[in-house]
Short mmCIF file of C-alpha atoms and ligand atoms in Angstrom, two decimals:
data_model
loop_
_atom_site.label_atom_id
_atom_site.label_comp_id
_atom_site.label_asym_id
_atom_site.label_seq_id
_atom_site.Cartn_x
_atom_site.Cartn_y
_atom_site.Cartn_z
CA UNK A 1 -8.15 -8.59 -3.77
CA UNK A 2 -8.16 -5.18 -2.51
CA UNK A 3 -6.49 -3.56 0.62
CA UNK A 4 -3.80 -5.28 2.54
CA UNK A 5 -5.02 -6.00 6.12
CA UNK A 6 -3.79 -7.28 9.56
CA UNK A 7 -0.07 -7.17 8.36
CA UNK A 8 1.86 -8.71 11.39
CA UNK A 9 4.49 -10.97 12.54
CA UNK A 10 3.20 -14.09 14.34
CA UNK A 11 5.47 -16.99 15.63
CA UNK A 12 8.43 -15.68 13.44
CA UNK A 13 6.37 -15.58 10.28
CA UNK A 14 4.88 -12.51 8.43
CA UNK A 15 1.10 -12.74 7.97
CA UNK A 16 -0.69 -10.83 5.45
CA UNK A 17 -4.54 -10.68 5.09
CA UNK A 18 -6.25 -8.80 2.37
CA UNK A 19 -9.87 -7.79 1.14
CA UNK A 20 -10.90 -10.66 -0.78
CA UNK A 21 -13.92 -11.77 -2.83
CA UNK A 22 -13.60 -15.57 -3.52
CA UNK A 23 -16.68 -15.45 -5.75
CA UNK A 24 -15.83 -12.80 -8.35
CA UNK A 25 -13.04 -10.94 -10.01
CA UNK A 26 -15.21 -8.17 -11.22
CA UNK A 27 -17.22 -6.93 -8.17
CA UNK A 28 -16.25 -6.33 -4.54
CA UNK A 29 -19.14 -8.39 -3.42
CA UNK A 30 -19.46 -9.07 0.38
CA UNK A 31 -15.77 -9.04 1.06
CA UNK A 32 -13.88 -11.48 3.30
CA UNK A 33 -10.27 -11.45 4.70
CA UNK A 34 -8.23 -13.63 2.56
CA UNK A 35 -4.96 -14.82 4.27
CA UNK A 36 -1.24 -15.68 3.46
CA UNK A 37 1.88 -16.08 5.29
CA UNK A 38 5.56 -15.90 4.49
CA UNK A 39 9.09 -16.24 5.99
CA UNK A 40 10.66 -13.68 3.72
CA UNK A 41 8.08 -11.49 2.41
CA UNK A 42 8.31 -12.87 -1.05
CA UNK A 43 7.32 -16.46 -0.86
CA UNK A 44 3.75 -16.55 0.34
CA UNK A 45 1.71 -19.68 1.17
CA UNK A 46 -1.96 -19.25 0.94
CA UNK A 47 -4.08 -20.24 3.92
CA UNK A 48 -7.88 -20.60 4.35
CA UNK A 49 -10.07 -17.36 4.40
CA UNK A 50 -9.72 -16.04 7.90
CA UNK A 51 -13.05 -14.25 8.21
CA UNK A 52 -16.20 -14.37 6.28
CA UNK A 53 -19.10 -11.83 6.42
CA UNK A 54 -21.28 -14.34 8.44
CA UNK A 55 -22.30 -12.08 11.30
CA UNK A 56 -25.25 -9.73 11.70
CA UNK A 57 -22.73 -6.85 12.28
CA UNK A 58 -20.42 -7.85 9.34
CA UNK A 59 -22.83 -9.17 6.96
CA UNK A 60 -22.21 -6.89 3.96
CA UNK A 61 -18.50 -7.15 4.43
CA UNK A 62 -15.51 -7.86 6.72
CA UNK A 63 -13.87 -4.49 5.84
CA UNK A 64 -10.30 -3.40 6.43
CA UNK A 65 -8.49 -3.59 9.66
CA UNK A 66 -5.18 -4.37 11.41
CA UNK A 67 -3.51 -6.94 13.67
CA UNK A 68 -1.84 -6.73 17.22
CA UNK A 69 0.08 -9.78 18.52
CA UNK A 70 0.22 -10.19 22.20
CA UNK A 71 0.60 -13.34 24.47
CA UNK A 72 0.92 -15.67 21.56
CA UNK A 73 -2.48 -14.37 20.32
CA UNK A 74 -3.40 -12.74 17.09
CA UNK A 75 -5.99 -9.92 17.69
CA UNK A 76 -7.58 -8.70 14.60
CA UNK A 77 -9.41 -5.57 14.62
CA UNK A 78 -11.79 -4.76 11.58
CA UNK A 79 -14.93 -3.06 10.31
CA UNK A 80 -18.23 -4.78 10.09
CA UNK A 81 -20.10 -3.19 7.21
CA UNK A 82 -23.74 -3.55 6.99
CA UNK A 83 -25.78 -2.15 3.97
CA UNK A 84 -29.27 -0.87 4.40
CA UNK A 85 -30.50 -0.41 0.83
CA UNK A 86 -33.08 2.35 0.17
CA UNK A 87 -32.59 3.77 3.89
CA UNK A 88 -30.80 6.76 4.92
CA UNK A 89 -28.03 6.29 5.80
CA UNK A 90 -27.68 3.25 3.43
CA UNK A 91 -24.85 1.63 5.39
CA UNK A 92 -23.44 1.42 8.95
CA UNK A 93 -19.88 0.50 10.06
CA UNK A 94 -18.92 -0.88 13.39
CA UNK A 95 -15.65 -1.98 14.70
CA UNK A 96 -15.23 -5.60 15.60
CA UNK A 97 -12.51 -8.00 17.03
CA UNK A 98 -11.43 -11.55 16.31
CA UNK A 99 -8.67 -13.56 17.80
CA UNK A 100 -6.64 -16.63 16.85
CA UNK A 101 -3.97 -18.74 18.85
CA UNK A 102 -2.83 -20.86 15.92
CA UNK A 103 -2.60 -18.11 13.15
CA UNK A 104 -5.11 -19.96 11.04
CA UNK A 105 -8.50 -20.22 12.69
CA UNK A 106 -10.16 -17.05 13.87
CA UNK A 107 -12.85 -16.63 16.35
CA UNK A 108 -14.98 -13.40 16.49
CA UNK A 109 -15.44 -11.91 19.82
CA UNK A 110 -18.84 -12.88 21.29
CA UNK A 111 -19.91 -9.36 22.27
CA UNK A 112 -18.90 -7.69 19.05
CA UNK A 113 -19.13 -4.92 17.90
CA UNK A 114 -16.63 -3.38 20.22
CA UNK A 115 -17.24 0.21 18.98
CA UNK A 116 -20.68 1.53 17.78
CA UNK A 117 -19.78 5.16 17.47
CA UNK A 118 -23.41 6.21 16.32
CA UNK A 119 -22.34 9.84 16.35
CA UNK A 120 -19.78 9.11 13.64
CA UNK A 121 -21.82 7.10 11.17
CA UNK A 122 -22.08 6.06 8.52
CA UNK A 123 -18.55 6.19 7.33
CA UNK A 124 -16.09 5.11 10.17
CA UNK A 125 -13.75 2.44 9.30
CA UNK A 126 -10.29 0.64 8.90
CA UNK A 127 -8.98 0.45 12.49
CA UNK A 128 -5.29 0.51 13.13
CA UNK A 129 -4.20 -0.48 16.52
CA UNK A 130 -0.93 -0.22 18.50
CA UNK A 131 0.22 -0.39 22.00
CA UNK A 132 2.10 2.25 23.77
CA UNK A 133 2.80 2.06 27.64
CA UNK A 134 -0.06 0.24 29.14
CA UNK A 135 -2.55 1.57 26.70
CA UNK A 136 -4.06 0.50 23.31
CA UNK A 137 -4.51 3.19 20.57
CA UNK A 138 -6.63 3.06 17.61
CA UNK A 139 -6.93 5.38 14.54
CA UNK A 140 -10.18 5.15 12.49
CA UNK A 141 -10.97 6.88 9.23
CA UNK A 142 -14.11 8.94 9.26
CA UNK A 143 -16.14 11.27 7.12
CA UNK A 144 -18.04 14.24 8.77
CA UNK A 145 -19.98 17.48 8.13
CA UNK A 146 -22.66 15.37 6.32
CA UNK A 147 -20.09 13.15 4.42
CA UNK A 148 -18.26 16.30 3.00
CA UNK A 149 -15.02 16.21 5.00
CA UNK A 150 -12.49 13.55 5.91
CA UNK A 151 -10.58 13.05 9.08
CA UNK A 152 -8.83 10.46 11.38
CA UNK A 153 -10.06 9.85 14.87
CA UNK A 154 -8.08 8.43 17.91
CA UNK A 155 -9.31 5.99 20.37
CA UNK A 156 -7.82 4.50 23.48
CA UNK A 157 -8.58 1.31 25.45
CA UNK A 158 -7.00 -0.35 28.50
CA UNK A 159 -8.36 -3.84 27.62
CA UNK A 160 -8.73 -3.91 23.71
CA UNK A 161 -12.47 -4.27 24.17
CA UNK A 162 -13.72 -1.07 25.63
CA UNK A 163 -12.74 2.08 23.65
CA UNK A 164 -13.24 5.81 23.88
CA UNK A 165 -12.57 8.56 21.57
CA UNK A 166 -9.68 10.88 22.96
CA UNK A 167 -9.12 13.23 19.99
CA UNK A 168 -9.17 14.13 16.25
CA UNK A 169 -5.71 13.41 14.90
CA UNK A 170 -6.29 15.69 11.75
CA UNK A 171 -9.02 16.74 9.42
CA UNK A 172 -9.66 17.96 5.99
CA UNK A 173 -9.92 21.78 5.83
CA UNK A 174 -11.79 21.40 2.53
CA UNK A 175 -9.02 20.72 0.20
CA UNK A 176 -8.17 17.13 1.41
CA UNK A 177 -11.26 15.22 0.48
CA UNK A 178 -14.54 13.92 1.92
CA UNK A 179 -13.35 10.74 3.41
CA UNK A 180 -9.91 9.33 4.79
CA UNK A 181 -9.74 5.65 4.40
CA UNK A 182 -7.06 3.42 5.93
CA UNK A 183 -5.26 5.54 8.34
CA UNK A 184 -2.03 4.48 9.96
CA UNK A 185 -0.13 6.53 12.64
CA UNK A 186 3.36 5.83 13.74
CA UNK A 187 6.74 7.21 14.78
CA UNK A 188 9.46 7.51 12.14
CA UNK A 189 13.00 8.86 12.89
CA UNK A 190 11.69 11.21 15.66
CA UNK A 191 8.52 12.55 14.16
CA UNK A 192 5.09 11.02 13.71
CA UNK A 193 3.68 10.17 10.23
CA UNK A 194 -0.11 10.14 9.66
CA UNK A 195 -0.49 7.84 6.61
CA UNK A 196 -3.89 7.58 5.04
CA UNK A 197 -5.85 7.23 1.70
CA UNK A 198 -8.07 10.38 1.09
CA UNK A 199 -11.03 10.08 -1.28
CA UNK A 200 -12.16 13.33 -3.04
CA UNK A 201 -8.78 15.28 -3.48
CA UNK A 202 -8.91 17.30 -6.65
CA UNK A 203 -6.13 17.05 -9.30
CA UNK A 204 -3.60 19.89 -9.23
CA UNK A 205 -1.03 19.86 -11.96
CA UNK A 206 0.83 16.74 -11.81
CA UNK A 207 -0.51 15.95 -8.36
CA UNK A 208 -3.38 13.86 -7.23
CA UNK A 209 -4.07 12.38 -10.60
CA UNK A 210 -5.46 8.96 -9.51
CA UNK A 211 -9.09 8.36 -8.53
CA UNK A 212 -8.08 8.23 -4.83
CA UNK A 213 -4.68 9.17 -3.12
CA UNK A 214 -2.30 7.70 -0.59
CA UNK A 215 -0.05 10.14 1.22
CA UNK A 216 1.23 11.34 4.62
CA UNK A 217 1.47 14.37 6.89
CA UNK A 218 4.50 14.61 9.05
CA UNK A 219 4.20 16.12 12.35
CA UNK A 220 4.62 15.75 16.33
CA UNK A 221 2.43 13.91 18.64
CA UNK A 222 2.13 14.27 22.35
CA UNK A 223 0.95 11.13 24.11
CA UNK A 224 0.03 13.21 27.18
CA UNK A 225 -2.64 15.31 25.32
CA UNK A 226 -3.23 13.03 22.36
CA UNK A 227 -2.60 15.91 19.99
CA UNK A 228 -0.94 15.92 16.65
CA UNK A 229 0.84 19.01 15.36
CA UNK A 230 1.29 18.80 11.55
CA UNK A 231 4.61 20.37 10.47
CA UNK A 232 4.02 19.94 6.76
CA UNK A 233 1.43 19.57 4.02
CA UNK A 234 0.09 16.36 2.78
CA UNK A 235 2.46 14.59 0.24
CA UNK A 236 1.70 11.71 -1.90
CA UNK A 237 3.78 8.56 -1.09
CA UNK A 238 3.94 7.26 -4.56
CA UNK A 239 3.44 8.77 -7.99
CA UNK A 240 2.33 5.88 -10.17
CA UNK A 241 -1.19 4.86 -11.09
CA UNK A 242 -1.76 1.98 -8.54
CA UNK A 243 -0.97 2.59 -4.94
CA UNK A 244 -3.65 2.57 -2.24
CA UNK A 245 -4.82 1.58 1.17
CA UNK A 246 -1.32 0.97 2.72
CA UNK A 247 -0.57 -1.06 5.96
CA UNK A 248 2.54 -0.76 7.68
CA UNK A 249 4.26 -2.90 10.52
CA UNK A 250 7.10 -2.29 12.82
CA UNK A 251 9.05 -5.72 12.73
CA UNK A 252 11.18 -7.27 15.36
CA UNK A 253 14.24 -5.64 13.78
CA UNK A 254 12.81 -2.18 14.11
CA UNK A 255 12.01 -1.81 10.38
CA UNK A 256 8.85 0.07 9.51
CA UNK A 257 7.65 -1.83 6.47
CA UNK A 258 4.88 -0.50 4.09
CA UNK A 259 2.77 -2.60 1.71
CA UNK A 260 0.07 -1.07 -0.65
CA UNK A 261 -2.61 -2.57 -2.73
CA UNK A 262 -1.24 -2.12 -6.38
CA UNK A 263 -4.39 -1.38 -8.06
CA UNK A 264 -7.01 1.37 -7.83
CA UNK A 265 -10.99 1.33 -7.41
CA UNK A 266 -12.91 1.45 -10.76
CA UNK A 267 -10.15 0.10 -12.81
CA UNK A 268 -11.01 -2.53 -15.36
CA UNK A 269 -7.61 -4.28 -15.86
CA UNK A 270 -7.59 -7.26 -18.32
CA UNK A 271 -6.55 -9.68 -15.49
CA UNK A 272 -10.23 -9.47 -14.43
CA UNK A 273 -11.30 -11.63 -17.35
CA UNK A 274 -8.79 -14.32 -16.23
CA UNK A 275 -10.49 -14.66 -12.76
CA UNK A 276 -8.12 -12.56 -10.62
CA UNK A 277 -7.91 -8.84 -9.56
CA UNK A 278 -5.32 -6.80 -7.91
CA UNK A 279 -1.88 -7.49 -6.31
CA UNK A 280 0.37 -5.96 -3.58
CA UNK A 281 3.45 -3.97 -4.11
CA UNK A 282 6.84 -5.22 -3.06
CA UNK A 283 7.21 -4.49 0.77
CA UNK A 284 9.29 -1.27 1.36
CA UNK A 285 11.14 -0.05 4.39
CA UNK A 286 10.34 3.43 5.24
CA UNK A 287 12.80 6.24 6.53
CA UNK A 288 12.13 10.03 7.09
CA UNK A 289 14.64 12.65 5.73
CA UNK A 290 15.65 15.67 7.72
CA UNK A 291 13.43 17.71 5.18
CA UNK A 292 10.51 15.56 6.15
CA UNK A 293 10.15 13.30 3.02
CA UNK A 294 9.64 9.64 3.36
CA UNK A 295 11.86 7.42 1.30
CA UNK A 296 11.03 3.88 0.67
CA UNK A 297 13.47 0.89 -0.16
CA UNK A 298 12.63 -2.58 -1.25
CA UNK A 299 13.08 -4.84 1.84
CA UNK A 300 16.47 -6.50 1.75
CA UNK A 301 14.82 -9.91 1.36
CA UNK A 302 14.39 -9.06 -2.24
CA UNK A 303 17.68 -10.86 -2.77
CA UNK A 304 15.80 -14.04 -2.27
CA UNK A 305 14.19 -13.59 -5.64
CA UNK A 306 17.13 -12.26 -7.52
CA UNK A 307 18.40 -14.82 -10.22
CA UNK A 308 21.10 -14.51 -12.90
CA UNK A 309 22.45 -11.22 -14.10
CA UNK A 310 21.82 -11.07 -17.73
CA UNK A 311 23.19 -7.74 -18.62
CA UNK A 312 25.58 -5.43 -16.58
CA UNK A 313 27.61 -2.74 -18.31
CA UNK A 314 27.73 0.63 -19.92
CA UNK A 315 25.12 1.13 -22.55
CA UNK A 316 24.50 3.29 -25.55
CA UNK A 317 21.35 4.46 -27.06
CA UNK A 318 19.01 1.75 -28.56
CA UNK A 319 20.44 -1.13 -26.42
CA UNK A 320 17.64 -3.53 -25.64
CA UNK A 321 17.63 -6.50 -23.35
CA UNK A 322 14.93 -9.28 -23.54
CA UNK A 323 13.67 -10.20 -20.19
CA UNK A 324 13.04 -13.99 -19.05
CA UNK A 325 9.48 -14.52 -18.10
CA UNK A 326 8.74 -10.87 -18.46
CA UNK A 327 10.22 -10.18 -14.94
CA UNK A 328 13.42 -8.44 -13.89
CA UNK A 329 15.27 -6.02 -11.47
CA UNK A 330 16.78 -3.22 -13.72
CA UNK A 331 19.39 -0.89 -12.21
CA UNK A 332 20.44 2.22 -13.95
CA UNK A 333 23.30 4.55 -13.17
CA UNK A 334 23.58 7.67 -15.55
CA UNK A 335 24.76 11.27 -15.38
CA UNK A 336 22.34 13.55 -13.81
CA UNK A 337 23.03 16.20 -16.46
CA UNK A 338 21.53 14.35 -19.39
CA UNK A 339 18.09 13.32 -20.04
CA UNK A 340 17.23 9.57 -19.86
CA UNK A 341 14.63 7.62 -21.78
CA UNK A 342 13.93 4.06 -20.97
CA UNK A 343 11.17 1.81 -22.46
CA UNK A 344 9.76 -1.34 -20.98
CA UNK A 345 7.86 -2.81 -23.97
CA UNK A 346 6.30 -5.66 -25.45
CA UNK A 347 8.66 -6.80 -28.12
CA UNK A 348 5.88 -7.69 -30.71
CA UNK A 349 3.33 -4.92 -29.92
CA UNK A 350 3.05 -1.22 -29.36
CA UNK A 351 2.41 -1.69 -25.66
CA UNK A 352 5.13 0.24 -23.70
CA UNK A 353 5.94 2.18 -20.65
CA UNK A 354 8.41 4.91 -20.85
CA UNK A 355 10.40 6.18 -18.03
CA UNK A 356 11.87 9.48 -18.56
CA UNK A 357 14.14 11.96 -16.67
CA UNK A 358 14.16 15.62 -17.73
CA UNK A 359 17.40 17.00 -16.55
CA UNK A 360 16.65 20.72 -17.42
CA UNK A 361 13.39 20.77 -15.36
CA UNK A 362 14.20 18.12 -12.80
CA UNK A 363 11.31 16.09 -13.52
CA UNK A 364 10.92 12.31 -13.74
CA UNK A 365 7.91 10.60 -15.34
CA UNK A 366 6.35 7.28 -16.09
CA UNK A 367 4.00 7.08 -19.07
CA UNK A 368 2.06 3.86 -19.76
CA UNK A 369 0.13 5.34 -22.72
CA UNK A 370 -3.46 6.05 -23.48
CA UNK A 371 -5.56 9.01 -22.10
CA UNK A 372 -4.32 8.99 -18.50
CA UNK A 373 -0.78 7.30 -19.23
CA UNK A 374 1.41 10.02 -17.87
CA UNK A 375 2.50 10.47 -14.18
CA UNK A 376 5.24 13.02 -13.39
CA UNK A 377 6.88 14.74 -10.34
CA UNK A 378 9.93 16.79 -9.39
CA UNK A 379 13.30 14.99 -8.79
CA UNK A 380 16.68 16.32 -8.20
CA UNK A 381 19.15 13.35 -8.24
CA UNK A 382 22.09 13.83 -5.79
CA UNK A 383 25.47 12.78 -7.51
CA UNK A 384 24.39 10.42 -10.30
CA UNK A 385 21.05 9.45 -11.56
CA UNK A 386 20.20 6.21 -10.09
CA UNK A 387 17.16 3.99 -10.52
CA UNK A 388 15.92 0.51 -9.66
CA UNK A 389 12.97 -0.93 -11.53
CA UNK A 390 11.17 -4.04 -10.53
CA UNK A 391 9.31 -5.60 -13.54
CA UNK A 392 6.80 -8.23 -12.94
CA UNK A 393 4.10 -9.89 -15.12
CA UNK A 394 1.75 -7.00 -15.06
CA UNK A 395 3.43 -4.40 -12.83
CA UNK A 396 6.29 -1.94 -12.68
CA UNK A 397 7.76 -0.50 -9.56
CA UNK A 398 10.33 2.47 -10.00
CA UNK A 399 12.61 3.63 -7.02
CA UNK A 400 14.46 6.65 -7.83
CA UNK A 401 17.55 7.70 -6.13
CA UNK A 402 17.51 6.31 -2.36
CA UNK A 403 13.81 5.81 -2.72
CA UNK A 404 12.78 9.51 -2.59
CA UNK A 405 10.52 9.14 -5.41
CA UNK A 406 8.67 5.91 -6.37
CA UNK A 407 6.13 5.02 -9.06
CA UNK A 408 3.98 1.81 -8.88
CA UNK A 409 1.86 1.17 -11.91
CA UNK A 410 0.16 -1.92 -13.47
CA UNK A 411 1.08 -2.58 -17.09
CA UNK A 412 -0.18 -5.40 -19.19
CA UNK A 413 2.24 -6.30 -22.09
CA UNK A 414 1.64 -8.82 -24.65
CA UNK A 415 4.24 -11.48 -25.35
CA UNK A 416 7.70 -11.13 -24.52
CA UNK A 417 9.14 -7.89 -22.84
CA UNK A 418 12.35 -6.02 -23.27
CA UNK A 419 13.97 -3.21 -21.80
CA UNK A 420 15.31 -0.52 -24.30
CA UNK A 421 17.40 2.58 -23.84
CA UNK A 422 16.15 5.59 -25.88
CA UNK A 423 18.37 6.42 -28.94
CA UNK A 424 19.71 9.64 -27.39
CA UNK A 425 20.36 8.10 -23.83
CA UNK A 426 23.72 6.65 -22.57
CA UNK A 427 24.15 5.10 -19.28
CA UNK A 428 26.98 4.36 -17.16
CA UNK A 429 25.48 1.17 -15.96
CA UNK A 430 22.41 -0.87 -17.30
CA UNK A 431 22.09 -3.97 -15.25
CA UNK A 432 19.30 -6.54 -15.62
CA UNK A 433 18.82 -9.40 -13.07
CA UNK A 434 16.18 -12.11 -13.47
CA UNK A 435 13.64 -12.31 -10.93
CA UNK A 436 12.51 -15.91 -9.81
CA UNK A 437 9.03 -16.98 -9.90
CA UNK A 438 7.73 -17.28 -6.26
CA UNK A 439 4.32 -18.63 -6.93
CA UNK A 440 4.11 -22.53 -6.90
CA UNK A 441 2.18 -23.28 -10.20
CA UNK A 442 0.69 -26.87 -10.16
CA UNK A 443 0.13 -27.56 -13.72
CA UNK A 444 -1.85 -30.91 -12.91
CA UNK A 445 -4.48 -29.49 -10.82
CA UNK A 446 -4.27 -25.88 -11.90
C1 FRU B 501 -10.21 1.15 0.82
C2 FRU B 501 -11.51 0.48 1.37
C3 FRU B 501 -11.61 0.59 2.93
C4 FRU B 501 -12.67 -0.51 3.23
C5 FRU B 501 -12.38 -1.50 2.08
C6 FRU B 501 -13.61 -2.24 1.66
O1 FRU B 501 -9.89 0.61 -0.36
O2 FRU B 501 -12.63 1.25 0.85
O3 FRU B 501 -12.02 1.80 3.39
O4 FRU B 501 -12.54 -0.97 4.46
O5 FRU B 501 -11.68 -0.84 0.98
O6 FRU B 501 -13.23 -3.29 0.84
#
C-alpha cells in the first residue's frame, strides 16, 4: 500500500481506501484502491478491492483521491493516470468519479473523466472534495512552469460533475518543490490549513530530510473571493522518517482526524520480502495552537487496544522492560531540566532506536541508526517533559508534550524488543502498557 484514500464515515462506519497493488510488494504497478472499514479506527475489516485500473482513462493507475458522503451515497473522486511511454509528456492525469450505495461495490461514472484540464497536464492529481453552502469544492495538486514548481488549484462545482477552476490556493516560489501531491484544505480553530506533500524541497539543517515532505501552511480563506492568505511559512507536520500523503476527515463529532502513509517512496524495507509493503499511522486528531502550530493526538479510541499495564512507576537509569509481542504504549514523565535517553531495542541484536531530549539546546531526536538514522527538531516542554510512544511490530510513533512534536518512523527489530532508560536518565514515571493485536490471523488458512 501507499497513500490513504477516500477516508470517510459511511452508515456509521469509517471507511479507508488506499493505493494498493495486489500483485507485488516491490513495485507500485498499475495501482488499485484497496478498501477496509472499521467501527473504532483500530479494528479494520478488509473488503474487496474497490476500484481497478480497468478503464481507458485510468488504465495505468487509479491514483489517489477522496470521498464525499451525501444522500446515503459514497462519491469517490480520484485521478485516472495513463502512461504514454516514449511520448512527451509521458503521462496524463484526469479526474474521475465513482459512486456506491452499499459501501462495497463501486460504479465508475459513465461520462468520466469529469476534469480534463489540458492546460495543467501532465501532473494534476489527488482531488480532495468538500461541500460548503451549496457548492462543492475540490483542491488538486499540480506542477507548473515546465514541471519545475508545485501548487494547489481550487475548483468548484454545483453538481459534482461539471467543475471550473476558480483560483490557485498557493504555489511554490521556488523553495517549496516542483510538485505538490495530496493536497487537503480545511478550517481548524478559526483559520485554514493547507496540508500537502511537496516533492523537491531541499534539506536545510534538521529540516526536510526525507525524500519527500508532508506539511502545512496556516492562513485565512475567503469563500467569496476564493483567496487564501498565508499567515506563516510551511511547517513539517511530523519529524520522523515515514510520514507521507495524508488524508483528513471531519467526523460527526467535529474531530479533524488525519491519517498518513507510514512509509516513504524508494525505501526498500525488509517487509517487502515477506510480501507486503507499507502501513498507516495511528489516526490522530488535529488542533491548532494560538501560535499557529498543529498539534496531533492519537484518537481516544486507542483505549480499545490498550491491554495490561506491565510497568508503572518511577525509574532509574538502566531500567528495562521487555514488551509482549513487540508492541506497547510507553508513557514518560520526567523533569524538563534533565536530558533524557530512551532506547527501544532488540534484546538479542544491536538494532535499536534511541529517543533523546537535549535539555540545554531544547532539541528532541529519534535515531534509528545507519547513514540517515537521525531526525531532530526543537522542543520546549511546558512544565514536565511528557512523551507517549506507540511501538508496533515495525513502527514507532512518538508524541511529545501535547502532540506539538511527533516522529513516525518504521523500525525493523529482530526478536524480542525492550524499552530501556539510558544509564544517566531518571524519570518520574515510566509506564508500559500492552497493545492488543487488532488483526485477525487465521493460522489454518493463512
Ligand atoms: C503520493 C502519490 C500521489 C499519487 C499516488 C500514486 O504518494 O504519488 O500523488 O496519486 O501516490 O500511487
